[in-house]
Structure formats: structure tokens, C-alpha cells
């Protein structure tokens, strides 16, 4: 059985659930649940465009935040947001259906580079960052994405309070082949101990 055969039903379930939420949007784009929260209209437009990023991953070898100029959806009405989502949902479903297992095994890179109009990245990472993606549905199909700058290595910085916080493992959940992103505790430390740091 191919990976796409396993992933397509899950993708369709996620798209259906997301559409159900977008269908219930009130015509109040300015609403926020907190003064620091993103306005509902902007958040809804962002969610509606998320399938396009999945299509990008499936159809291109990399994505560069320093070069890409994505067109942002601007909220006009709940109906407009749902229509935009439907279009992108159909595309990602088609892209996944036409993807081969070999293509899913390839490494995909997410990068940030400087552009002529912006000599330095807006938010350069303090050190090279890596994330490993793996799935229990395909143990041998692990891919690694890395992002780093071309400048000299930055000075040493203190380790994070929780040592494993920057290490993410894409582990399949019991009911989803896509899994959930959860922190990976360091060797010799249990997940329970790692997730219950001292407040002192």
C-alpha cells in the first residue's frame, strides 16, 4: 500500500473538519478574544490558506522565506473565505494523489536567506536549526530540514531552560498517520519528568 493511499483519507478528514469551522464564521472580522489576539478575520484567512503550504511542500524541493512573496488572503466575508479554502483544498488533495512514494522520501528544505532589498534576514536564527520528521507508517522515510545563515557561527548562548524544548519529533498518534508534533526528552529522562519542570 502506498503512502498516499494511507494519507489521503486523513487529509480529507482534516480538510472537512477545517471547512466545517470556517463555515461557521460570523461576519465579525474585527473580533478578538483578547487584546493581544489576532483578529478573527485575519486568523480565518490564514487558516483558509494553509493547504497552499502543503501543496508547496508536495510540489517544490524547498521554500525560502527570504524570497517567496505569497499573496495573502484578505477577509471579505465568511463565504469568500470558504470559497478560497475549497479551491486550495482541492489542489492539495490533487497534489497528494499524484505524488509518488519516492517523492515523499525526498528531503524538503525550509530556508531563510537575504534578498537584495533586505541584506539581512528579518529574524536570523541564532544557530542552525534542525527538525527531523518521521512517521510510524513509514519508518524508513525520515527526512531532515535545516535552516542556517551563511555568516560566521554566533557566539555560544546559554542552553534553554528545558533542554529538549528545541528538539521536535513528528510521532504518529494512535488515530492519525500525520501524527502530532511533540518534544523529545533527552536520553535518560522520562517524558513525564521532562514535561513537569520545577517552577522554582
Rosetta silent file (secondary structure, phi, psi, omega in degrees, C-alpha in Angstrom):
SEQUENCE: XXXXXXXXXXXXXXXXXXXXXXXXXXXXXXXXXXXXXXXXXXXXXXXXXXXXXXXXXXXXXXXXXXXXXXXXXXXXXXXXXXXXXXXXXXXXXXXXXXXXXXXXXXXXXXXXXXXXXXXXXXXXXXXXXXXXXXXXXXXXXXXXXXXXXXXXXXXXXXXXXXXXXXXXXXXXXXXXXXXXXXXXXXXXXXXXXXXXXXXX
SCORE:     score description
SCORE:     0.000 S_00000001
   1 L     0.000  132.904 -177.614    0.000    0.000    0.000 S_00000001
   2 L   -76.578  160.199  177.961    1.373    3.400   -0.986 S_00000001
   3 H   -64.164  -38.194 -179.702    1.877    6.275    1.433 S_00000001
   4 H   -64.121  -34.642  177.764   -0.579    8.439   -0.490 S_00000001
   5 H   -63.148  -35.685  178.199   -3.244    5.765   -0.069 S_00000001
   6 H   -75.326  -37.327 -172.961   -2.726    5.992    3.689 S_00000001
   7 H   -83.752  -30.131 -176.122   -2.543    9.779    3.843 S_00000001
   8 H   -58.882  -46.939  178.885   -5.399   10.784    1.538 S_00000001
   9 H   -59.947  -39.375  178.835   -8.260    9.698    3.859 S_00000001
  10 H   -66.596  -41.937  177.870   -6.648   11.543    6.768 S_00000001
  11 H   -60.455  -44.605 -179.647   -6.121   14.648    4.664 S_00000001
  12 H   -62.795  -38.218  177.289   -9.767   14.601    3.567 S_00000001
  13 H   -63.803  -42.652  179.956  -10.913   14.293    7.177 S_00000001
  14 H   -66.035  -41.550  179.221   -8.769   17.269    8.198 S_00000001
  15 H   -64.861  -40.312  179.337   -9.999   19.365    5.277 S_00000001
  16 H   -63.867  -44.385 -179.807  -13.611   18.511    6.070 S_00000001
  17 H   -64.745  -40.496  179.573  -13.210   19.447    9.738 S_00000001
  18 H   -65.499  -41.792  179.620  -11.483   22.719    8.853 S_00000001
  19 H   -63.621  -38.012  179.073  -14.199   23.640    6.365 S_00000001
  20 H   -59.513  -39.501  178.149  -16.862   22.947    8.997 S_00000001
  21 H   -68.787  -46.363 -178.431  -15.226   25.517   11.271 S_00000001
  22 H   -63.311  -32.715  178.955  -14.823   28.110    8.504 S_00000001
  23 H   -63.158  -24.522 -175.511  -18.478   27.682    7.511 S_00000001
  24 L   -97.710   11.698  178.399  -19.490   28.859   10.970 S_00000001
  25 L   -64.236  132.315  172.970  -17.524   32.085   10.928 S_00000001
  26 L   -79.579  158.048  179.406  -19.553   35.110   11.988 S_00000001
  27 L   -81.417   58.493 -179.093  -19.317   38.234    9.859 S_00000001
  28 L  -134.797   69.570 -175.723  -17.198   39.928   12.533 S_00000001
  29 L   -62.743  -20.579 -177.238  -13.640   40.046   11.198 S_00000001
  30 L   -84.677   -8.622 -174.933  -12.590   42.570   13.827 S_00000001
  31 L   -64.079  137.349  172.260  -13.458   40.299   16.773 S_00000001
  32 L  -136.234  143.286  179.221  -10.654   39.292   19.140 S_00000001
  33 L   -83.915  -10.860  179.182  -10.924   37.183   22.279 S_00000001
  34 L  -155.834  153.185 -177.114   -8.050   39.157   23.829 S_00000001
  35 L   -61.263  -24.062  179.310   -6.350   42.469   23.117 S_00000001
  36 L   -96.749   -0.142 -177.390   -3.204   40.625   22.015 S_00000001
  37 L   -80.341  155.972  174.828   -5.054   38.091   19.873 S_00000001
  38 L   -71.411  136.701  177.512   -5.139   38.079   16.079 S_00000001
  39 L   -56.623  145.907 -175.705   -8.442   39.462   14.708 S_00000001
  40 H   -56.846  -41.558 -178.993  -10.847   36.703   13.704 S_00000001
  41 H   -62.448  -41.923  179.670  -10.933   37.754   10.045 S_00000001
  42 H   -68.202  -40.414  179.229   -7.151   37.642    9.708 S_00000001
  43 H   -65.225  -42.632  179.856   -6.944   34.298   11.512 S_00000001
  44 H   -62.977  -41.982  178.993   -9.688   32.789    9.338 S_00000001
  45 H   -64.349  -38.252  178.481   -7.952   33.945    6.158 S_00000001
  46 H   -63.818  -46.621  179.937   -4.683   32.452    7.409 S_00000001
  47 H   -62.735  -39.803 -179.205   -6.305   29.089    8.163 S_00000001
  48 H   -62.890  -26.765 -178.318   -8.031   29.075    4.777 S_00000001
  49 H   -93.312   -4.816 -177.683   -4.663   29.404    3.050 S_00000001
  50 H   -57.358  -36.571  178.549   -2.848   26.677    5.000 S_00000001
  51 H   -58.307  -26.592 -179.194   -3.477   23.994    2.327 S_00000001
  52 H   -65.629  -30.965  178.391   -1.355   26.038   -0.085 S_00000001
  53 H   -70.425  -37.211  175.863    1.707   25.439    2.087 S_00000001
  54 H   -62.986  -40.610  177.443    1.068   21.709    1.947 S_00000001
  55 H   -63.060  -38.293  178.734    0.863   21.911   -1.835 S_00000001
  56 H   -62.239  -42.446  179.287    4.156   23.790   -1.851 S_00000001
  57 H   -63.328  -38.301 -176.829    5.817   21.022    0.146 S_00000001
  58 H   -76.568  -24.788 -171.434    4.468   18.379   -2.214 S_00000001
  59 H  -115.025   -5.112  179.614    5.387   20.122   -5.461 S_00000001
  60 L  -130.889  156.524 -179.346    8.636   22.001   -4.789 S_00000001
  61 L   -79.631  -16.993 -177.803   12.043   20.993   -3.358 S_00000001
  62 E  -164.007  167.904  175.997   12.236   23.925   -0.948 S_00000001
  63 E  -138.409  125.862 -177.393   10.645   27.116    0.356 S_00000001
  64 E  -113.311  113.266 -179.892   12.672   30.241    1.085 S_00000001
  65 L   -63.991  -24.275 -179.557   11.054   32.833    3.343 S_00000001
  66 L   -79.111  -15.114 -177.097   13.560   35.422    2.126 S_00000001
  67 L  -113.852  -40.205 -175.597   12.488   35.049   -1.499 S_00000001
  68 L   -62.514  140.033  177.221    8.869   33.881   -1.511 S_00000001
  69 L  -127.424   73.089 -177.217    6.204   36.543   -1.823 S_00000001
  70 L   -66.903  146.040  177.843    2.936   34.750   -1.085 S_00000001
  71 L   -84.821  119.325 -177.134   -0.305   36.544   -1.795 S_00000001
  72 L   -83.271  133.883  176.125   -2.168   36.997    1.467 S_00000001
  73 L   -76.075  133.029  178.359   -5.895   36.409    1.528 S_00000001
  74 L  -108.478  126.271 -177.190   -7.812   39.369    2.947 S_00000001
  75 L   -62.374  127.499  174.478  -11.079   38.606    4.727 S_00000001
  76 L  -118.671  -40.339  179.168  -14.129   39.998    2.943 S_00000001
  77 L  -163.270  159.246  176.992  -16.868   37.626    4.056 S_00000001
  78 H   -57.443  -39.248 -179.358  -17.261   34.124    5.504 S_00000001
  79 H   -63.724  -39.294  179.868  -18.416   32.899    2.091 S_00000001
  80 H   -65.821  -39.147  179.857  -15.319   34.311    0.391 S_00000001
  81 H   -66.837  -42.776  179.095  -13.017   32.593    2.899 S_00000001
  82 H   -64.031  -41.026  179.310  -14.754   29.231    2.450 S_00000001
  83 H   -62.991  -41.151  178.583  -14.561   29.547   -1.346 S_00000001
  84 H   -65.296  -40.781  178.482  -10.832   30.283   -1.160 S_00000001
  85 H   -63.493  -43.619 -179.371  -10.322   27.311    1.153 S_00000001
  86 H   -58.130  -41.037 -179.458  -12.258   24.981   -1.169 S_00000001
  87 H   -63.986  -45.263 -179.014  -10.014   25.915   -4.084 S_00000001
  88 H   -73.215  -32.247  178.014   -6.812   25.272   -2.142 S_00000001
  89 H   -65.487  -41.094  178.294   -8.204   22.113   -0.539 S_00000001
  90 H   -63.748  -36.998 -178.753   -8.948   20.647   -3.964 S_00000001
  91 H   -69.043  -45.520 -178.183   -5.418   21.469   -5.093 S_00000001
  92 H   -67.279  -34.032  177.321   -3.623   19.861   -2.161 S_00000001
  93 H   -64.897  -41.662  177.695   -5.777   16.745   -2.471 S_00000001
  94 H   -65.941  -41.192 -179.590   -4.886   16.534   -6.157 S_00000001
  95 H   -63.757  -42.162  179.877   -1.206   17.181   -5.422 S_00000001
  96 H   -68.101  -40.465 -178.978   -1.068   14.440   -2.797 S_00000001
  97 H   -62.527  -31.114 -177.763   -2.926   11.965   -5.005 S_00000001
  98 L   -94.782    3.080  179.867   -0.394   12.479   -7.798 S_00000001
  99 L   -86.636  139.935  178.952    2.665   12.270   -5.513 S_00000001
 100 L   -92.170  161.186  176.254    4.771    9.118   -5.524 S_00000001
 101 H   -61.151  -35.846  179.630    6.263    7.367   -2.518 S_00000001
 102 H   -62.316  -39.842  179.251    9.702    8.165   -3.907 S_00000001
 103 H   -66.676  -36.359  179.150    8.873   11.876   -3.890 S_00000001
 104 H   -70.157  -18.717  178.161    7.680   11.647   -0.288 S_00000001
 105 H   -82.677  -15.114 -175.787   11.044   10.132    0.645 S_00000001
 106 L   -73.463  153.682  177.015   12.952   13.153   -0.679 S_00000001
 107 L   -77.262  135.433  177.547   14.351   15.858    1.575 S_00000001
 108 L  -118.995  133.625 -173.977   12.433   19.138    1.575 S_00000001
 109 E  -110.716  136.526  173.176   14.136   22.326    2.810 S_00000001
 110 E  -113.428  115.893 -172.465   12.680   25.337    4.602 S_00000001
 111 E  -128.823  167.179  175.283   15.170   28.214    4.465 S_00000001
 112 L  -138.805  112.611  179.484   15.598   31.905    5.157 S_00000001
 113 L  -124.454  162.474  178.343   18.074   33.873    3.052 S_00000001
 114 L   -76.224  154.224  176.958   18.804   37.544    2.484 S_00000001
 115 E  -121.808  162.976  179.232   17.444   39.341   -0.582 S_00000001
 116 L   -54.632  -36.302 -178.916   18.803   42.422   -2.458 S_00000001
 117 L   -82.979  -12.833 -179.941   16.142   44.590   -0.858 S_00000001
 118 E  -138.319   84.942 -174.533   16.771   43.057    2.549 S_00000001
 119 L   -52.445  -34.094 -179.140   20.524   42.380    3.058 S_00000001
 120 L  -117.857  145.064  175.593   19.953   40.577    6.330 S_00000001
 121 L   -56.897  144.458 -178.417   17.201   38.104    7.240 S_00000001
 122 L   -60.677  -41.424  179.711   14.457   39.782    9.252 S_00000001
 123 L  -135.235   75.188 -176.890   14.796   37.269   12.077 S_00000001
 124 L   -64.420  138.352  176.998   18.036   35.294   11.606 S_00000001
 125 L   -66.169  148.310 -179.259   18.270   32.157   13.712 S_00000001
 126 L   -75.734  -14.769  178.546   20.865   32.311   16.473 S_00000001
 127 L  -161.862  159.110  176.295   22.182   28.917   15.384 S_00000001
 128 L   -54.094  138.896 -179.256   21.496   26.299   12.719 S_00000001
 129 E  -122.789  140.798 -176.404   18.214   24.621   13.483 S_00000001
 130 E  -129.912  146.494  173.196   17.178   21.134   12.551 S_00000001
 131 E  -140.262  131.742 -179.288   13.944   19.209   12.746 S_00000001
 132 E  -102.342  131.385 -179.914   13.510   15.543   11.988 S_00000001
 133 E  -113.294  125.080  177.287   10.251   14.307   10.549 S_00000001
 134 E  -143.235  158.179 -179.164    9.373   10.642   10.752 S_00000001
 135 E  -135.783  141.152  179.224    6.204    8.583   10.659 S_00000001
 136 L   -70.121  -15.664  177.791    5.406    5.177   12.088 S_00000001
 137 L   -76.591  -18.177  178.755    3.618    4.402    8.828 S_00000001
 138 E  -147.203   77.563 -174.846    6.972    4.599    7.034 S_00000001
 139 E   -55.132  -30.051 -176.062    9.864    4.076    9.482 S_00000001
 140 E   -87.578   -4.954 -174.800   12.473    4.311    6.754 S_00000001
 141 E  -100.939   61.500  177.163   11.170    7.545    5.290 S_00000001
 142 E   -91.828  136.502  177.603   12.775   10.079    7.615 S_00000001
 143 E  -127.576  152.780 -177.862   13.641   13.458    6.182 S_00000001
 144 E  -125.588  132.996  175.012   15.563   16.322    7.694 S_00000001
 145 E  -113.536  142.863 -178.033   15.148   20.023    7.094 S_00000001
 146 E  -135.837  145.456  175.157   17.782   22.514    8.149 S_00000001
 147 E  -132.840  133.907  179.387   18.000   26.274    8.257 S_00000001
 148 L  -156.821  160.534  177.631   21.161   28.265    8.817 S_00000001
 149 L   -96.668  163.301 -178.783   22.771   31.533    7.829 S_00000001
 150 L   -89.974    0.884 -179.912   25.934   31.880    5.758 S_00000001
 151 L   -80.279  175.068  179.955   27.550   34.142    8.329 S_00000001
 152 L   -62.226  152.889  179.654   30.083   33.097   10.964 S_00000001
 153 L   -57.302  139.728 -179.723   28.742   30.933   13.789 S_00000001
 154 L   -71.701  162.875  177.925   27.087   33.028   16.509 S_00000001
 155 L   -64.272  157.832 -179.729   28.541   33.208   19.998 S_00000001
 156 L   -64.096  135.142  178.277   27.632   30.490   22.442 S_00000001
 157 L  -117.065  154.576 -179.604   24.319   31.110   24.146 S_00000001
 158 L   -61.091  148.417  178.386   23.018   29.524   27.357 S_00000001
 159 L   -67.498  156.412  178.908   21.009   26.327   26.859 S_00000001
 160 L   -65.057  159.810 -179.519   17.213   26.585   27.099 S_00000001
 161 L   -57.664  -42.795  176.243   15.543   26.040   30.456 S_00000001
 162 L  -105.122  111.197 -169.665   14.102   22.778   29.182 S_00000001
 163 L   -57.174  -31.698 -174.218   16.927   21.035   27.340 S_00000001
 164 L   -94.035    4.234 -172.532   14.713   19.148   24.965 S_00000001
 165 L   -62.179  -31.143 -176.940   12.423   22.039   24.025 S_00000001
 166 L   -89.691    0.500  179.995   14.169   22.688   20.709 S_00000001
 167 L  -106.002  112.532 -177.015   14.129   19.045   19.634 S_00000001
 168 E  -111.197  138.468  176.824   10.890   18.077   17.940 S_00000001
 169 E  -123.679  128.003  179.834    9.888   14.631   16.790 S_00000001
 170 E   -84.869   95.187 -174.633    6.940   14.060   14.481 S_00000001
 171 E  -106.569  130.471 -177.836    5.449   10.992   16.150 S_00000001
 172 E   -65.805  134.669  176.961    2.310    9.343   14.808 S_00000001
 173 E   -84.097  174.608 -173.984   -0.623    9.404   17.190 S_00000001
 174 L   -68.021  -21.292 -176.771   -2.875    6.415   17.752 S_00000001
 175 L  -126.532   15.553 -177.802   -5.501    7.621   15.282 S_00000001
 176 E  -144.093  119.141  176.914   -3.628    9.804   12.816 S_00000001
 177 E   -65.997  -19.258  177.151   -0.946    8.879   10.281 S_00000001
 178 E   -75.785  -29.248  177.617    0.070   12.531   10.276 S_00000001
 179 E    77.343 -166.948 -179.972    0.811   12.316   13.998 S_00000001
 180 E  -139.759  144.499 -179.754    1.431   15.208   16.338 S_00000001
 181 E   -80.623  118.124 -179.576    4.499   17.306   16.987 S_00000001
 182 E  -131.964  147.625  178.707    5.730   16.581   20.488 S_00000001
 183 E   -65.695  147.143  176.869    9.013   17.406   22.242 S_00000001
 184 L  -102.994  116.154 -179.850   11.560   14.617   22.510 S_00000001
 185 L   -68.806  153.763  179.097   13.069   14.354   26.031 S_00000001
 186 L   -66.204  163.229 -179.379   16.835   13.862   26.306 S_00000001
 187 L   -58.817  137.537  176.925   18.303   10.410   26.805 S_00000001
 188 L    84.745   -2.864 -179.241   17.792    9.049   30.280 S_00000001
 189 L  -117.590  130.160 -178.382   14.955   11.460   31.084 S_00000001
 190 L   -75.501  156.096  179.378   11.354   10.341   31.050 S_00000001
 191 H   -62.332  -38.181 -179.358    8.718   12.316   29.184 S_00000001
 192 H   -63.831  -42.715 -179.600    6.755   12.815   32.412 S_00000001
 193 H   -66.960  -38.580 -177.457    9.773   14.243   34.201 S_00000001
 194 H   -70.115  -31.078 -177.215   10.627   16.458   31.256 S_00000001
 195 L   -87.509    0.801  179.606    7.120   17.825   30.992 S_00000001
 196 L  -124.626   63.257 -178.898    6.930   18.722   34.668 S_00000001
 197 L   -68.264  154.274  179.114    9.781   21.207   35.205 S_00000001
 198 L   -68.021  141.867  178.568   10.209   22.844   38.569 S_00000001
 199 L   -87.304   -5.867 -178.231    8.585   26.247   38.951 S_00000001
 200 L   -78.172    0.000    0.000   11.278   27.389   41.389 S_00000001
